[in-house]
PDB file of C-alpha atoms and ligand atoms in Angstrom:
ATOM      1  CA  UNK A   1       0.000   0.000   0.000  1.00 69.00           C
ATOM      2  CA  UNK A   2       1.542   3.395  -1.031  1.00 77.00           C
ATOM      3  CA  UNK A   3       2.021   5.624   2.283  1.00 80.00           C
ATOM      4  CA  UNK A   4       0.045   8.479   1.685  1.00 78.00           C
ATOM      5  CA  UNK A   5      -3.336   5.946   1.409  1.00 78.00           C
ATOM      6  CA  UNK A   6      -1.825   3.627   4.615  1.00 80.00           C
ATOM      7  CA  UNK A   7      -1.205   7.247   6.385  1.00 79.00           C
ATOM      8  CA  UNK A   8      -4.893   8.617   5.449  1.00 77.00           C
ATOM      9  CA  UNK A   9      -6.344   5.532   6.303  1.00 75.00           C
ATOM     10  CA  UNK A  10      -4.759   5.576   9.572  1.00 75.00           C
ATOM     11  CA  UNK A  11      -5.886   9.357   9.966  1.00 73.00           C
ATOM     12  CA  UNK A  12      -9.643   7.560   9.248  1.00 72.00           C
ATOM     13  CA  UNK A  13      -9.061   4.936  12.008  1.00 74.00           C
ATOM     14  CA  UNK A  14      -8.455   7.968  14.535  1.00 69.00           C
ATOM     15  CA  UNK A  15     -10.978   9.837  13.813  1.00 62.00           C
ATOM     16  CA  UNK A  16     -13.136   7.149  14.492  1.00 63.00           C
ATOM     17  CA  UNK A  17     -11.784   6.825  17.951  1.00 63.00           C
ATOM     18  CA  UNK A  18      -9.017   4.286  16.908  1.00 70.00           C
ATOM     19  CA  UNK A  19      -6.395   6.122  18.775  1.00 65.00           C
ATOM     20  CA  UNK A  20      -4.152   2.930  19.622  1.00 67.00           C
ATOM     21  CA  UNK A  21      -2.933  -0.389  18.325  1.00 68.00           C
ATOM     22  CA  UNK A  22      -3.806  -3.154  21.135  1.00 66.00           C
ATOM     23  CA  UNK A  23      -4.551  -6.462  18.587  1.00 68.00           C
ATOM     24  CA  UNK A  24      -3.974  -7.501  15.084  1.00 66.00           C
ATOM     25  CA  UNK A  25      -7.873  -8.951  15.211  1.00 71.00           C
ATOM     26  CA  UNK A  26     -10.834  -6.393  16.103  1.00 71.00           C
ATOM     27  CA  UNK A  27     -12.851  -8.288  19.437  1.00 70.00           C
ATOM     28  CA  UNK A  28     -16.533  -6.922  19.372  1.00 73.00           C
ATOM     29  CA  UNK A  29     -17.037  -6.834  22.932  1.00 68.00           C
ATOM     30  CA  UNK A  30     -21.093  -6.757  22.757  1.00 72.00           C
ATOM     31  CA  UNK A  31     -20.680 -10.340  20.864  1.00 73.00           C
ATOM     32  CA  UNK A  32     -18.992 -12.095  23.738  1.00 68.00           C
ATOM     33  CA  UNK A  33     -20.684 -15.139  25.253  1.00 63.00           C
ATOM     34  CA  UNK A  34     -21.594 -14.754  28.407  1.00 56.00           C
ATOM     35  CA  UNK A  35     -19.206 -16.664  30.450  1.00 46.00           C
ATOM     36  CA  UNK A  36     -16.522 -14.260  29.479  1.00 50.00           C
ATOM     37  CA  UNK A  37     -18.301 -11.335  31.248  1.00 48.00           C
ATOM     38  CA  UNK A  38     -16.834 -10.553  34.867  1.00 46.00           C
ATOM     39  CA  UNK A  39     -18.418 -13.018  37.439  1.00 44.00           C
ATOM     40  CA  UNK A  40     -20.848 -10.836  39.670  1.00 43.00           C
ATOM     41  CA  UNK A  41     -19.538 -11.401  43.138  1.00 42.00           C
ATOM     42  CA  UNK A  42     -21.904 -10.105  45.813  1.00 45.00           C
ATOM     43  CA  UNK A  43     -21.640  -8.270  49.539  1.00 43.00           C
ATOM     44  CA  UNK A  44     -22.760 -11.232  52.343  1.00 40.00           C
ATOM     45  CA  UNK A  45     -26.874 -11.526  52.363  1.00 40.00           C
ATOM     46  CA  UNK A  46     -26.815 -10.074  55.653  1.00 39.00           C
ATOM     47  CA  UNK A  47     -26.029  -6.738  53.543  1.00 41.00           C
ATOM     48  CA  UNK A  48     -28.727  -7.312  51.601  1.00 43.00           C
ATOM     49  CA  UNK A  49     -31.340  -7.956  53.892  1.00 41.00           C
ATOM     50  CA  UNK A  50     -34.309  -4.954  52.976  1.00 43.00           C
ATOM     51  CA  UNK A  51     -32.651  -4.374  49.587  1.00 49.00           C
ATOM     52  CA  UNK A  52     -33.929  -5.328  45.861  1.00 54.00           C
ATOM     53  CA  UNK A  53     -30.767  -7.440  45.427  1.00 60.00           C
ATOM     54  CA  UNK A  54     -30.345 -11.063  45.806  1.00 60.00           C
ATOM     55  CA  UNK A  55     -27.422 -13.207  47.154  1.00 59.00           C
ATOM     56  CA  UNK A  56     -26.405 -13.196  43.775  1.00 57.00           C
ATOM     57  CA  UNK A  57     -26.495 -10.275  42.129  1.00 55.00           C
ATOM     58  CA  UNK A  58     -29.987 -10.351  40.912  1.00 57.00           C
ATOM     59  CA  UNK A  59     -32.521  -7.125  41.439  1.00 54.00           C
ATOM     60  CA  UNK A  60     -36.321  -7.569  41.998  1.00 56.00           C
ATOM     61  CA  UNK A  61     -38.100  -6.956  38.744  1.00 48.00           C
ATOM     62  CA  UNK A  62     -39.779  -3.817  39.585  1.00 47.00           C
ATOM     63  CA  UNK A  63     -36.244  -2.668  41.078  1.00 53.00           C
ATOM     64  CA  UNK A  64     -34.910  -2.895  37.712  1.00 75.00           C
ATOM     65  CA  UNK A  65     -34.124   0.310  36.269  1.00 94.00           C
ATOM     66  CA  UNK A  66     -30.409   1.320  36.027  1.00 97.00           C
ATOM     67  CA  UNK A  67     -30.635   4.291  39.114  1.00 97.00           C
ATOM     68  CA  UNK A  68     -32.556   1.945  41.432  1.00 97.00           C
ATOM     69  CA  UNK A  69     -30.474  -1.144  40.800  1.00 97.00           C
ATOM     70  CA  UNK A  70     -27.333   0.951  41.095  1.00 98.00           C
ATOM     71  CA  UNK A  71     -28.878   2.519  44.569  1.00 97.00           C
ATOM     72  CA  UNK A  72     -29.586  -0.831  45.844  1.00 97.00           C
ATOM     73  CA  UNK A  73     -26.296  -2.303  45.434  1.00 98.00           C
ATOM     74  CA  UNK A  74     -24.722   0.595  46.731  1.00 98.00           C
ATOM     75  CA  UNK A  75     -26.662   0.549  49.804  1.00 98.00           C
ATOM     76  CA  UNK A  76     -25.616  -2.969  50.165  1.00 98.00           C
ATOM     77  CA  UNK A  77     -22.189  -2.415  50.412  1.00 98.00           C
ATOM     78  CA  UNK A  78     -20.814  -1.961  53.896  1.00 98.00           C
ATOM     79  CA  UNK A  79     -17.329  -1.337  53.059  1.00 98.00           C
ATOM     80  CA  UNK A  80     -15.531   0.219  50.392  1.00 98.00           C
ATOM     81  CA  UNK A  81     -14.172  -3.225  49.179  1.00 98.00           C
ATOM     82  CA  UNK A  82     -17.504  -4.242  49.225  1.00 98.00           C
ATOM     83  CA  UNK A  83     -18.293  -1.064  47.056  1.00 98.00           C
ATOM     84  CA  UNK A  84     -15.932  -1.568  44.952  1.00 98.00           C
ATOM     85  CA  UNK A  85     -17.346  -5.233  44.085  1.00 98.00           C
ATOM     86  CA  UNK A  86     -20.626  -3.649  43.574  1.00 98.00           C
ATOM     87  CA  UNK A  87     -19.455  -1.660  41.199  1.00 98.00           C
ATOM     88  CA  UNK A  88     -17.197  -4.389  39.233  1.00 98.00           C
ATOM     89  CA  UNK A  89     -20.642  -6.560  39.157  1.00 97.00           C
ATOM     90  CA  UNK A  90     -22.812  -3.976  37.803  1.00 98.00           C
ATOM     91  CA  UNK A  91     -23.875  -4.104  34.170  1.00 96.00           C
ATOM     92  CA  UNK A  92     -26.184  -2.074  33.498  1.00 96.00           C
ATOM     93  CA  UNK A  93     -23.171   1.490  32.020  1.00 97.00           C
ATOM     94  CA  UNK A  94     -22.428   0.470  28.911  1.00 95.00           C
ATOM     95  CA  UNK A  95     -18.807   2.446  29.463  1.00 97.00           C
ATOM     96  CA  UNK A  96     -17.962  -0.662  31.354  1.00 97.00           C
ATOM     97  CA  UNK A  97     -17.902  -2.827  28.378  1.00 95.00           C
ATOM     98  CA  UNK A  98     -15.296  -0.274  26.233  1.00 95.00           C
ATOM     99  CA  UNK A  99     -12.954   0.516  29.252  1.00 97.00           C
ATOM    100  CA  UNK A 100      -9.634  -1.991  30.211  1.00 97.00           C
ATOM    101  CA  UNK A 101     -10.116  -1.268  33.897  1.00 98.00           C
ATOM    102  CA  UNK A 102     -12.541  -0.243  36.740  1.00 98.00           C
ATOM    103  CA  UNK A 103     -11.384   2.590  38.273  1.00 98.00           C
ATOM    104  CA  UNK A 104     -11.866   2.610  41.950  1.00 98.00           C
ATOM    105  CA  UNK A 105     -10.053   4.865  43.895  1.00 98.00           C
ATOM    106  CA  UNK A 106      -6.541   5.890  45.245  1.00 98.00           C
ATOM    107  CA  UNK A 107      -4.450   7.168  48.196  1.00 98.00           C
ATOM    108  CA  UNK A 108      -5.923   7.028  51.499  1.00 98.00           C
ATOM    109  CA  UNK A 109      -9.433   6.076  52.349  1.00 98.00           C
ATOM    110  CA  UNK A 110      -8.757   7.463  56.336  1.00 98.00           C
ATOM    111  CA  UNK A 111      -8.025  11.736  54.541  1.00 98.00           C
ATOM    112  CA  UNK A 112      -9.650  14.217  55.664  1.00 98.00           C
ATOM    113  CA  UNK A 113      -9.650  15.135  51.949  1.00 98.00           C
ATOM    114  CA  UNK A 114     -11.819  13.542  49.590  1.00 98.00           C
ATOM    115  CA  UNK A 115     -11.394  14.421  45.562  1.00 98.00           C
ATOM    116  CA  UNK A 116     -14.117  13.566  43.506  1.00 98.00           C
ATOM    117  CA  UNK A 117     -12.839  14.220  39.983  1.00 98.00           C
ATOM    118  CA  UNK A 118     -14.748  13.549  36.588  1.00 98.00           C
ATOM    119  CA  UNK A 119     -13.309  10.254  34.699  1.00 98.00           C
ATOM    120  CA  UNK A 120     -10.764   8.262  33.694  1.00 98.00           C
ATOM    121  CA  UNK A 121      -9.094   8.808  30.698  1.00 97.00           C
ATOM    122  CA  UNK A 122      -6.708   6.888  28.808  1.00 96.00           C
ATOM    123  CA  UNK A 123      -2.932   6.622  31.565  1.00 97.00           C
ATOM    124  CA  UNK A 124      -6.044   6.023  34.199  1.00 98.00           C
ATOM    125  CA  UNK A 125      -8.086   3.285  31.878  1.00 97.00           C
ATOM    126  CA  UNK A 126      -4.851   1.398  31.661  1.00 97.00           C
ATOM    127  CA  UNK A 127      -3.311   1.615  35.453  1.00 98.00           C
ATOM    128  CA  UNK A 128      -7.315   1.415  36.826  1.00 98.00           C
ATOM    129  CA  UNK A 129      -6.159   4.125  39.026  1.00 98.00           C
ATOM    130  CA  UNK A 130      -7.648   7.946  39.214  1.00 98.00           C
ATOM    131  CA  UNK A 131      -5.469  11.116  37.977  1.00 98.00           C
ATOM    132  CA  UNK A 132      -2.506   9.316  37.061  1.00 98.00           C
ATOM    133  CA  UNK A 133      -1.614  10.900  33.661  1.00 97.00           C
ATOM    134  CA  UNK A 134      -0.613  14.381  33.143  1.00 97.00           C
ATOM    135  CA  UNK A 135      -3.500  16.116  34.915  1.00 98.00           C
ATOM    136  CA  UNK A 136      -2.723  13.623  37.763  1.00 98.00           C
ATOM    137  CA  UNK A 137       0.236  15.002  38.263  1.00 98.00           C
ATOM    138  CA  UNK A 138      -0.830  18.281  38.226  1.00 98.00           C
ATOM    139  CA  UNK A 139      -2.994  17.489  40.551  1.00 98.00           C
ATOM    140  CA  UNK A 140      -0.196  15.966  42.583  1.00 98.00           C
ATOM    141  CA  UNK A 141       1.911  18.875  42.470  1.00 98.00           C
ATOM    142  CA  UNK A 142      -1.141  21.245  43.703  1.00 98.00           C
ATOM    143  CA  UNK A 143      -1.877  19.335  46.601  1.00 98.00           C
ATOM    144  CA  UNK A 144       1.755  18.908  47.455  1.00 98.00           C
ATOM    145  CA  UNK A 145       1.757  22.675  47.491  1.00 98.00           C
ATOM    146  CA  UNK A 146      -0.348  22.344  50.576  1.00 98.00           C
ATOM    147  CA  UNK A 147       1.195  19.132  52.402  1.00 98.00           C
ATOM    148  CA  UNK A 148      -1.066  17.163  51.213  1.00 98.00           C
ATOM    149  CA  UNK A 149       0.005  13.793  49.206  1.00 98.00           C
ATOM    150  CA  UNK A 150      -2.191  10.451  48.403  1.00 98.00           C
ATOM    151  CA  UNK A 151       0.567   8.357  49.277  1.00 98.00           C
ATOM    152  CA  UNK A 152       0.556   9.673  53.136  1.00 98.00           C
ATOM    153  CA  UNK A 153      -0.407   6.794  55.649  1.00 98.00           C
ATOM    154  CA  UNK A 154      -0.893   9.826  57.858  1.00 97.00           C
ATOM    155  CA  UNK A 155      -4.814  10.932  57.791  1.00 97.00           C
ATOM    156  CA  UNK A 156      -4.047  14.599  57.932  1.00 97.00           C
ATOM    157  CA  UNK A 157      -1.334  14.488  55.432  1.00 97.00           C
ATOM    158  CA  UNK A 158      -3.515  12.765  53.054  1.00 98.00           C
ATOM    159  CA  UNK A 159      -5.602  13.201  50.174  1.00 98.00           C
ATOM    160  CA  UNK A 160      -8.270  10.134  48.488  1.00 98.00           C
ATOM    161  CA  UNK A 161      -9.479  10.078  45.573  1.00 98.00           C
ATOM    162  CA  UNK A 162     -12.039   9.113  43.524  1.00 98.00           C
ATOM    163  CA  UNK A 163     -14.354  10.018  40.027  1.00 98.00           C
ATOM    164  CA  UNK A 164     -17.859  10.521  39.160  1.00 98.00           C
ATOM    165  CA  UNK A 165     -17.271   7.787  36.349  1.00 98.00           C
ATOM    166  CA  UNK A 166     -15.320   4.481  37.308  1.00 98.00           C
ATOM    167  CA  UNK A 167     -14.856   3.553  33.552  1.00 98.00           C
ATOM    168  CA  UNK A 168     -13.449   5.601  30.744  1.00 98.00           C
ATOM    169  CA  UNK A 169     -15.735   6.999  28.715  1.00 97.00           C
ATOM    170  CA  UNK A 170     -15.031   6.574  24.701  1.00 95.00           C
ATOM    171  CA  UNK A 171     -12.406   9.304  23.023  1.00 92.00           C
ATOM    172  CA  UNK A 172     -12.764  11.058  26.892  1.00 92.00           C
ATOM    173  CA  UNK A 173     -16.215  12.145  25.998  1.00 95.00           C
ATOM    174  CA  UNK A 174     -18.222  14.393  28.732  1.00 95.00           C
ATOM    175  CA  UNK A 175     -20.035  11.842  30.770  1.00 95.00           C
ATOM    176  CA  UNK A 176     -23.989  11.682  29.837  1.00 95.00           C
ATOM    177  CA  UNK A 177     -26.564  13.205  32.143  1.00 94.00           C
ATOM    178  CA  UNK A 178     -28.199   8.832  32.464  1.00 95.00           C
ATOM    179  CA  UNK A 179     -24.310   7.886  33.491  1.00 97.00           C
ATOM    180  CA  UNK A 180     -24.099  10.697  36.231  1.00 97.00           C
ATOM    181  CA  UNK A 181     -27.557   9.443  37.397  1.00 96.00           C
ATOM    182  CA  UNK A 182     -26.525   5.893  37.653  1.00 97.00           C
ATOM    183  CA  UNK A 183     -23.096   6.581  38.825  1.00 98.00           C
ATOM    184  CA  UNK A 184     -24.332   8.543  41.465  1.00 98.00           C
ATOM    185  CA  UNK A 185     -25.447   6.455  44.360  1.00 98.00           C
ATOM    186  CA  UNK A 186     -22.359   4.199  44.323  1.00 98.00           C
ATOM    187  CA  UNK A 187     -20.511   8.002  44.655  1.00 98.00           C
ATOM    188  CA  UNK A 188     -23.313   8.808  47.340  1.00 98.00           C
ATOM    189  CA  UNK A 189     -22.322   5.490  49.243  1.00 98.00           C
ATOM    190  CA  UNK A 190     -18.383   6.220  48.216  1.00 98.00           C
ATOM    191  CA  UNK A 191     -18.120   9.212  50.338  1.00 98.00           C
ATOM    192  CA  UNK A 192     -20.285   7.949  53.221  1.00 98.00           C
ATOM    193  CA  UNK A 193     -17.964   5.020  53.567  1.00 98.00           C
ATOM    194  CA  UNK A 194     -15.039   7.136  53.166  1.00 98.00           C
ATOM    195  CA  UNK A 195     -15.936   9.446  55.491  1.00 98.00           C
ATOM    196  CA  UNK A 196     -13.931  12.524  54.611  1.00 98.00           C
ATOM    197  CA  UNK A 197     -14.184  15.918  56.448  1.00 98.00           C
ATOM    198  CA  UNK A 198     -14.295  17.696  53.207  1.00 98.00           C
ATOM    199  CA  UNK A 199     -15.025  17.188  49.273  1.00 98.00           C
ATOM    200  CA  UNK A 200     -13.341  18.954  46.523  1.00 98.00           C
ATOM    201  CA  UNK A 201     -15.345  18.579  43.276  1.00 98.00           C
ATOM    202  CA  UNK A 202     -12.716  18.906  40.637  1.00 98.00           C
ATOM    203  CA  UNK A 203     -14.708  20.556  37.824  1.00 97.00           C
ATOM    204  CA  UNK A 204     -17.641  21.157  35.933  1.00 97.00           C
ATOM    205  CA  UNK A 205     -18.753  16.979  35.955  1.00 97.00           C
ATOM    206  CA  UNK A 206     -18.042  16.920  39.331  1.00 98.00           C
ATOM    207  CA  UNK A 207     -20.066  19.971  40.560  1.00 98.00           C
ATOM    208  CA  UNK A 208     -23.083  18.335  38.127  1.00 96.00           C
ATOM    209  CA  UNK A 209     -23.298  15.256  39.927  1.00 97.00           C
ATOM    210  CA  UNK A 210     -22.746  16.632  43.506  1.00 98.00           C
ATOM    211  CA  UNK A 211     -23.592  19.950  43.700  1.00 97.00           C
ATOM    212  CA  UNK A 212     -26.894  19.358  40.900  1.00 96.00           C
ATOM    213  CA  UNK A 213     -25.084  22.895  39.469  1.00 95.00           C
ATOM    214  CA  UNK A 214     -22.518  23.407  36.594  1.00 94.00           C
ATOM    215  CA  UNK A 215     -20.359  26.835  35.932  1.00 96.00           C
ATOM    216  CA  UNK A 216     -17.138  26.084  38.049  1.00 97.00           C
ATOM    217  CA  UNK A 217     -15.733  29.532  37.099  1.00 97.00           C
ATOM    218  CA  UNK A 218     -18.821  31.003  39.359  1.00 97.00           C
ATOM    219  CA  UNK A 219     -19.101  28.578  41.653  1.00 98.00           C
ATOM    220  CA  UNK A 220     -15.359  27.827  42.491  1.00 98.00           C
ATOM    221  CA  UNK A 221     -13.962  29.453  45.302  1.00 95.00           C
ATOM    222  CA  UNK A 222     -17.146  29.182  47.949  1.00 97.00           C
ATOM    223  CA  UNK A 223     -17.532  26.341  49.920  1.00 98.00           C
ATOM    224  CA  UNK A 224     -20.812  24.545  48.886  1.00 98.00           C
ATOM    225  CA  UNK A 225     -22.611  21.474  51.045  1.00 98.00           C
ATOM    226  CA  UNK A 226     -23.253  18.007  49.009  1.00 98.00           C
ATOM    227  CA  UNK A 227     -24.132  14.445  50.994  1.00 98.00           C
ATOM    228  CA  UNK A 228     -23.510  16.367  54.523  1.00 97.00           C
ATOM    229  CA  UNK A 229     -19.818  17.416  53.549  1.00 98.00           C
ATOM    230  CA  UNK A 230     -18.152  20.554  52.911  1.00 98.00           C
ATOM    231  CA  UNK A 231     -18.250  21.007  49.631  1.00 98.00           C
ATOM    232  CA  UNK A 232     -15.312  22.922  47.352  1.00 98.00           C
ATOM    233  CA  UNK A 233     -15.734  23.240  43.955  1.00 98.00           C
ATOM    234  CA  UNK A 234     -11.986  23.882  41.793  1.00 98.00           C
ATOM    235  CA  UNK A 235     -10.665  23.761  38.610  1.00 98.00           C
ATOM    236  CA  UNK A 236     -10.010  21.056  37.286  1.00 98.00           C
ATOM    237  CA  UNK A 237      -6.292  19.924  36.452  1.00 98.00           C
ATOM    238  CA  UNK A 238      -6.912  18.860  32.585  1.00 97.00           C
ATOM    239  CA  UNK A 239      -8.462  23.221  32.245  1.00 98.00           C
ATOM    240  CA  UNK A 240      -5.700  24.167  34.565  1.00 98.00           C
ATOM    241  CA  UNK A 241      -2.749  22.214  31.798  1.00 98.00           C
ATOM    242  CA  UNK A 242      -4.723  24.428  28.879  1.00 97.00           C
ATOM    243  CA  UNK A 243      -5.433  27.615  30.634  1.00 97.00           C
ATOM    244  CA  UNK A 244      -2.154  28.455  33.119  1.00 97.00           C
ATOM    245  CA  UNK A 245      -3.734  31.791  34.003  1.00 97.00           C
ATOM    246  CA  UNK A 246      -6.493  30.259  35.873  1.00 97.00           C
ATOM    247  CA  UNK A 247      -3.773  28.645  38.202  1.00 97.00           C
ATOM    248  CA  UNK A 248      -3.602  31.533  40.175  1.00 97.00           C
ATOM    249  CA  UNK A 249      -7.425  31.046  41.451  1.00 98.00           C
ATOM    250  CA  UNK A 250      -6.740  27.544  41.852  1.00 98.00           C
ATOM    251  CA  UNK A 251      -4.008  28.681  44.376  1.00 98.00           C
ATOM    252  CA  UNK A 252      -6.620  30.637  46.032  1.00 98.00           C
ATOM    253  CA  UNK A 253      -8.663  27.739  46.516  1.00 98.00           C
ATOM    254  CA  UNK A 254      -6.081  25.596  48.036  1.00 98.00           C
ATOM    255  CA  UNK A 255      -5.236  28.445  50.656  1.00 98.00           C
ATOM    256  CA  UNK A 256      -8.815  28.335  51.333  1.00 98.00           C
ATOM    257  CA  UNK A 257      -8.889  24.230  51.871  1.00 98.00           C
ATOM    258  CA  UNK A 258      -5.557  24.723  54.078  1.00 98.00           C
ATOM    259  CA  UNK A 259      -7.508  27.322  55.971  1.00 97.00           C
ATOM    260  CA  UNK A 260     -10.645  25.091  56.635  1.00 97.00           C
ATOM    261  CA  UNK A 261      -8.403  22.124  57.632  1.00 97.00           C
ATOM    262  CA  UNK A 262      -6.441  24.008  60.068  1.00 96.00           C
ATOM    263  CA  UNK A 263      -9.637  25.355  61.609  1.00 94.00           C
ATOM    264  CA  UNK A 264     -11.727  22.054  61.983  1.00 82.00           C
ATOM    265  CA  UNK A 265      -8.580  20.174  63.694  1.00 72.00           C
TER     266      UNK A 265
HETATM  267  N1  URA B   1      -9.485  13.435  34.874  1.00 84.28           N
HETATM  268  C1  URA B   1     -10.372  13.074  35.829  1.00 84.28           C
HETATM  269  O1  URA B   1     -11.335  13.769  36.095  1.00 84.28           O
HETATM  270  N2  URA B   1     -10.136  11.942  36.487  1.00 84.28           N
HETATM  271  C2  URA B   1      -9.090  11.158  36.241  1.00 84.28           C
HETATM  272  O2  URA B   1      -8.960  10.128  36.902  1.00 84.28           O
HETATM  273  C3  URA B   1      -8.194  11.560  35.244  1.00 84.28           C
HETATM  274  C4  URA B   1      -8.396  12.706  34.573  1.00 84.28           C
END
């Protein structure tokens, strides 16, 4: 093939969302039999008891739209490995089926900090860790700023993280209105396990699910209330990377999560 058709072809192929080579032979993941799907694995029944969700796995028929099945589930787990079972077992996001890895959480379930950001993307899809690619380590370096660091095993010195959306969504796509709905009560049930004394909803996605508002630029820098927490909406790292300027309110809004920690000690 002569290059400039093998280069525009491969121009086609990304365009389409093709944006890396992982098998000579396409898989359509919608066609696989059943048996190859994750096996559902289940908090114990005791966990269950009241809920719309059996021993294993299955929700009562008039349970079963996605937002109730996902609440009941949720509500089922009673600890965050639990939670994050519930999550691998349910089907009903269709992002689950196009993503490599769940993505649970990282750094230290015991901060007083608790980031709720908006997705994986691609570093984070591979690793099945949150913020690990460049706007991870933006992130990194702004919480470092204040002493704060998701590999500290000390509570105060720590930060835990988390997303709206556990699985990547397709070419990093904004996450659907039905996906924030259904992601929302295992995020409800995330934070209550957690525990944190304070969220920070890193932009726009985050505010939407947890906040019901979008606009970070007005609604940044004012703490907010969301599931019974302190609630500060930022910038998030990925704008931050494509608009430096704003970096100096983001600053602000670290000295003003520094403040609020050193007051509620
Ligand atoms: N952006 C997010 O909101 N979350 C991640 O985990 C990575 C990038």
């Amino acid at each position: 093939m002569e290059t400039h058709s093998a280069l525009a072809l491969l121009e086609w192929q990304i365009e389409l969302g093709a944006d890396e080579a992982i098998g000579d032979v396409p898989v359509n993941r919608l066609d696989l039999p059943e048996a190859m799907s994750p096996p559902r694995t289940m908090p114990p029944q005791s966990a269950l008891e009241g809920s719309a969700v059996d021993s294993l796995g299955h929700v009562a028929p008039s349970e079963a739209d996605p937002v109730a099945e996902a609440r009941a589930m949720a509500a089922a787990a009673p600890d965050l490995a639990a939670l994050r079972e519930a999550l691998t077992a349910y089907d009903r996001c269709d992002l689950k089926r196009g993503a490599r890895n769940l993505v649970f959480a990282d750094g230290n379930p015991a901060a007083r900090v608790m980031i709720v950001g908006e997705a994986p993307g691609r570093d984070e899809d591979l690793q099945g860790l949150p913020f690990v690619g460049r706007a991870g380590q933006l992130l990194d370096q702004m919480f470092a700023a204040i002493g704060l660091d998701r590999a500290s095993p000390d509570a105060e010195r720590a930060i835990y993280i988390t997303n709206m959306l556990p699985w990547r969504p397709p070419q990093n796509r904004d996450p659907t209105p039905e996906e924030i709905a259904m992601m929302m009560p295992f995020v409800r049930r995330h934070v209550e396990l957690a525990d944190p004394d304070v969220i920070v909803a890193m932009g726009n996605h985050a505010c939407q699910g947890l906040l019901g508002r979008r606009g970070i630029t007005r609604l940044r820098g004012a703490w907010d209330t969301a599931l019974g927490k302190p609630v500060l909406p930022m910038f998030h790292p990925a704008y931050l990377l494509r608009t430096p300027h704003a970096k100096r309110e983001a600053w602000a809004d670290l000295l003003m999560l520094q403040a609020r920690l050193r007051e509620a000690r």
